[in-house]
Amino acid sequence: MVNPFSVKKIKELDDNSPKKTDSKDPKTIAKLVVDGRYSIPYMSEVIYAEIRDLVYSRDRIMKQHNISANRIQRWLAIHFPEYLGLYTRFDAISGLAVLEKAPLPKDVIALGVNRIRKIWHDKKMRGRGVTEDRAKTLVEAAHNSVGLDGGIGTKSELYMLLGFQHGLSLRRTEDKYRLGIY
């Protein structure tokens, strides 16, 4: 590999001109190679192979994560479309806590405001998104829901999708840590 800094400096020596155009680069690089003024970079195959495998793994996980997120959003659009209007992100922590206990609108209605607040309290959630007003809004949205009703199979599908999504999120975090992306 020819050092780019060397190419820059040698171009001036060729024609004593401060102009450094790209048309002079191939000639200068060839001259440096003929003179033996280049170096072969050291690349450890083990390290680069490991990084390459981690990046491929991360790409696959990201694709699966996006597929899973789209499936969850589709499920919500069919069975509880109002949920997507209440939360800007479908995977909001407070929303997922409620979905784990009450995935369908009829389940949210059965829980009521106080038990939704208790779910948030038990998971030690505090802040703007876990107020009594939010719980009331969620119950009202469930009352007015136009989503399809479902049974055990419908619930188990969401539980499976949420579990898969959670596992992918953990893997994504592990890969970020391994690659040094924080």
Short mmCIF file of C-alpha atoms in Angstrom, two decimals, residues 93-171:
data_model
loop_
_atom_site.label_atom_id
_atom_site.label_comp_id
_atom_site.label_asym_id
_atom_site.label_seq_id
_atom_site.Cartn_x
_atom_site.Cartn_y
_atom_site.Cartn_z
CA ILE A 93 -41.99 0.19 28.22
CA SER A 94 -45.22 1.21 29.96
CA GLY A 95 -47.30 0.02 27.01
CA LEU A 96 -45.53 -3.32 26.80
CA ALA A 97 -46.05 -3.86 30.52
CA VAL A 98 -49.81 -3.55 29.99
CA LEU A 99 -49.76 -5.66 26.79
CA GLU A 100 -48.03 -8.50 28.65
CA LYS A 101 -50.93 -8.66 31.12
CA ALA A 102 -53.79 -7.52 28.89
CA PRO A 103 -53.16 -7.83 25.15
CA LEU A 104 -56.75 -7.34 23.98
CA PRO A 105 -59.04 -4.35 24.59
CA LYS A 106 -61.47 -6.49 26.61
CA ASP A 107 -58.57 -7.47 28.90
CA VAL A 108 -57.59 -3.81 29.38
CA ILE A 109 -61.20 -3.00 30.29
CA ALA A 110 -61.23 -5.91 32.76
CA LEU A 111 -58.03 -4.60 34.38
CA GLY A 112 -59.30 -1.08 34.87
CA VAL A 113 -57.36 2.05 35.74
CA ASN A 114 -56.21 0.99 39.22
CA ARG A 115 -54.75 -2.35 38.18
CA ILE A 116 -52.98 -0.78 35.20
CA ARG A 117 -51.41 1.71 37.63
CA LYS A 118 -50.47 -1.23 39.88
CA ILE A 119 -48.74 -2.98 36.95
CA TRP A 120 -46.67 0.14 36.34
CA HIS A 121 -45.98 0.54 40.06
CA ASP A 122 -44.86 -3.10 40.41
CA LYS A 123 -42.42 -2.62 37.53
CA LYS A 124 -41.16 0.55 39.25
CA MET A 125 -42.13 2.82 36.39
CA ARG A 126 -42.24 6.50 37.14
CA GLY A 127 -42.58 9.60 35.05
CA ARG A 128 -44.67 11.29 32.45
CA GLY A 129 -46.02 8.25 30.62
CA VAL A 130 -47.36 6.31 33.62
CA THR A 131 -49.91 8.68 35.11
CA GLU A 132 -53.50 8.00 36.06
CA ASP A 133 -54.59 10.07 33.06
CA ARG A 134 -52.63 7.76 30.75
CA ALA A 135 -54.30 4.72 32.34
CA LYS A 136 -57.74 6.33 31.93
CA THR A 137 -56.98 7.14 28.30
CA LEU A 138 -55.91 3.54 27.72
CA VAL A 139 -59.11 2.15 29.25
CA GLU A 140 -61.26 4.61 27.28
CA ALA A 141 -59.47 3.63 24.07
CA ALA A 142 -60.15 -0.02 24.89
CA HIS A 143 -63.87 0.78 25.41
CA ASN A 144 -64.04 2.47 22.00
CA SER A 145 -61.84 -0.07 20.22
CA VAL A 146 -62.79 -1.26 16.75
CA GLY A 147 -60.23 -4.07 16.80
CA LEU A 148 -61.09 -7.71 16.23
CA ASP A 149 -61.74 -9.76 19.33
CA GLY A 150 -59.65 -12.85 19.87
CA GLY A 151 -59.12 -15.76 22.16
CA ILE A 152 -56.25 -17.76 23.54
CA GLY A 153 -54.63 -18.24 20.12
CA THR A 154 -54.63 -14.52 19.45
CA LYS A 155 -53.06 -13.77 22.82
CA SER A 156 -50.47 -16.51 22.47
CA GLU A 157 -49.46 -15.12 19.08
CA LEU A 158 -48.74 -11.71 20.63
CA TYR A 159 -46.90 -13.29 23.56
CA MET A 160 -44.74 -15.24 21.12
CA LEU A 161 -44.01 -12.11 19.06
CA LEU A 162 -43.18 -10.06 22.16
CA GLY A 163 -40.88 -12.80 23.49
CA PHE A 164 -39.09 -13.05 20.15
CA GLN A 165 -38.74 -9.26 20.00
CA HIS A 166 -37.33 -9.17 23.54
CA GLY A 167 -34.79 -11.88 22.71
CA LEU A 168 -33.67 -10.01 19.60
CA SER A 169 -33.31 -6.80 21.59
CA LEU A 170 -31.03 -8.58 24.05
CA ARG A 171 -28.94 -10.04 21.22
#
